């Protein structure tokens, strides 16, 4: 059986920057929970960040790949550089995925760690831009398919393809 890495906040755990969860009610997630497939992770907490914590964004003009290459930073709204805990947490999430043979992840969209389709632009003005978070970048590089909480059906279909290939 394939496990699925899920952002802990999507399971309702109060680990987001604002101390809240982002619980999802979706039949795919309910099924995976019933089947015992869900492996929760909050990369930011795994990297040592507190709950609550100031919101953070990848600095303007940079991408997650830049951050991982040492050419960009993740900055909290307070001005604090939180690059190290985000990178450390991303590596912890990747290690967890590798330990469990995970090939599919559903992560919280918009997060500087977990975003898979968009992140915020680094100006703390609520402006989205296409891009991925640090953890999503690391997982993708390792061959894990990353989906957002708006893509449960796509994640389910991907998991089904993987399990069919594993049987062949």
XYZ file of C-alpha atoms in Angstrom:
168
model
C 0.000 0.000 0.000
C 1.230 3.454 -0.916
C 1.195 6.117 1.787
C 0.380 9.758 1.045
C 2.148 12.728 2.634
C -0.414 15.326 3.772
C 0.150 18.794 5.212
C -0.734 18.488 8.885
C -2.858 21.646 8.785
C -5.095 20.052 6.136
C -5.932 17.391 8.719
C -7.160 20.136 11.039
C -4.057 20.295 13.220
C -3.442 23.857 14.489
C 0.071 24.234 13.047
C -0.337 27.100 10.588
C 1.442 30.396 11.110
C -1.724 31.823 12.708
C -2.145 28.883 15.070
C -5.074 27.459 13.161
C -5.645 24.400 11.028
C -7.076 24.305 7.510
C -9.168 21.137 7.865
C -10.362 19.625 4.630
C -13.587 17.720 4.196
C -13.154 15.608 1.098
C -14.151 12.010 0.359
C -10.671 11.205 -0.987
C -9.013 12.329 2.235
C -11.624 10.491 4.314
C -10.957 7.305 2.327
C -7.189 7.630 2.741
C -7.593 8.191 6.465
C -9.809 5.098 6.742
C -7.249 3.074 4.785
C -4.406 4.250 7.033
C -2.502 5.870 4.157
C -2.046 9.365 5.623
C 1.371 10.491 6.863
C 1.062 14.037 8.276
C 3.820 16.634 8.117
C 4.247 20.319 8.853
C 7.641 21.228 7.431
C 7.723 24.555 9.246
C 7.171 22.938 12.631
C 9.578 20.126 11.696
C 12.152 22.843 10.992
C 11.743 24.213 14.511
C 9.354 27.103 13.923
C 6.826 27.967 16.621
C 3.052 28.041 16.471
C 1.889 30.708 16.026
C 4.622 32.470 14.078
C 4.785 35.538 11.855
C 3.772 34.894 8.240
C 6.691 34.367 5.887
C 7.191 34.615 2.131
C 9.956 33.803 -0.293
C 11.660 37.117 -0.946
C 10.500 39.105 -3.944
C 12.016 38.073 -7.251
C 13.165 34.680 -5.971
C 11.841 31.139 -6.185
C 12.140 28.049 -4.009
C 14.919 26.766 -6.273
C 16.865 29.962 -5.534
C 16.365 29.452 -1.802
C 17.649 25.871 -2.020
C 20.659 27.035 -4.062
C 21.513 29.647 -1.426
C 20.553 32.549 -3.709
C 17.277 33.483 -2.056
C 15.735 33.739 1.376
C 12.433 33.244 3.137
C 11.609 36.300 5.212
C 9.001 36.738 7.944
C 6.825 39.848 7.890
C 8.900 41.023 10.880
C 12.046 41.001 8.722
C 13.472 37.874 10.354
C 15.253 35.499 7.970
C 13.551 32.101 8.373
C 15.286 30.398 5.471
C 17.155 27.866 7.607
C 14.128 26.411 9.424
C 12.138 26.230 6.187
C 14.938 24.414 4.361
C 15.555 22.147 7.354
C 11.832 21.356 7.563
C 11.712 20.648 3.844
C 14.510 18.140 4.215
C 12.699 16.560 7.184
C 9.556 16.186 5.049
C 11.618 14.666 2.236
C 13.252 12.205 4.655
C 9.803 11.224 5.940
C 8.585 10.665 2.385
C 11.638 8.579 1.524
C 11.344 6.520 4.726
C 7.766 5.564 3.798
C 8.295 5.229 0.033
C 5.841 8.060 -0.583
C 5.268 9.119 -4.172
C 2.211 11.387 -3.759
C 1.791 14.414 -1.481
C -1.082 16.827 -0.891
C 0.223 20.072 0.566
C -1.238 23.447 1.591
C -1.374 25.839 -1.342
C 0.223 29.263 -0.998
C 2.643 28.325 1.770
C 6.338 29.223 1.343
C 6.967 25.584 2.302
C 4.095 23.668 0.767
C 2.681 25.732 -2.112
C 2.476 23.690 -5.309
C 0.836 26.091 -7.759
C 1.312 29.497 -6.216
C 3.153 31.302 -3.449
C 2.944 34.901 -2.305
C 5.160 37.467 -4.026
C 7.361 38.490 -1.105
C 5.771 41.901 -0.499
C 3.246 40.759 2.168
C 0.422 42.392 0.217
C -1.585 39.213 -0.442
C -0.462 39.019 -4.075
C -0.094 35.498 -5.448
C 2.373 34.440 -8.099
C 2.925 31.107 -9.834
C 5.493 29.032 -8.011
C 6.157 26.384 -5.415
C 7.320 26.323 -1.815
C 10.620 24.965 -0.563
C 9.250 21.574 0.545
C 7.231 21.141 -2.638
C 10.392 21.846 -4.659
C 12.429 19.276 -2.719
C 9.722 16.625 -2.991
C 9.227 17.233 -6.710
C 12.972 16.943 -7.341
C 12.881 13.569 -5.572
C 10.071 12.310 -7.821
C 7.139 12.847 -5.459
C 4.036 14.182 -7.206
C 2.792 17.200 -5.262
C -0.831 18.350 -5.323
C -2.726 21.103 -3.502
C -5.823 20.733 -1.322
C -7.859 21.682 -4.422
C -6.635 18.580 -6.300
C -7.828 15.558 -4.304
C -9.262 13.755 -7.338
C -6.062 14.333 -9.350
C -3.987 13.014 -6.445
C -6.242 9.957 -6.183
C -5.891 9.248 -9.909
C -2.114 9.616 -9.688
C -1.951 7.243 -6.729
C -4.085 4.699 -8.611
C -1.705 4.873 -11.609
C 1.292 4.351 -9.344
C -0.274 1.374 -7.613
C -1.263 -0.168 -10.955
C 2.317 0.221 -12.224
C 3.664 -1.351 -9.033
C 1.518 -4.440 -9.635
C 2.746 -4.929 -13.208
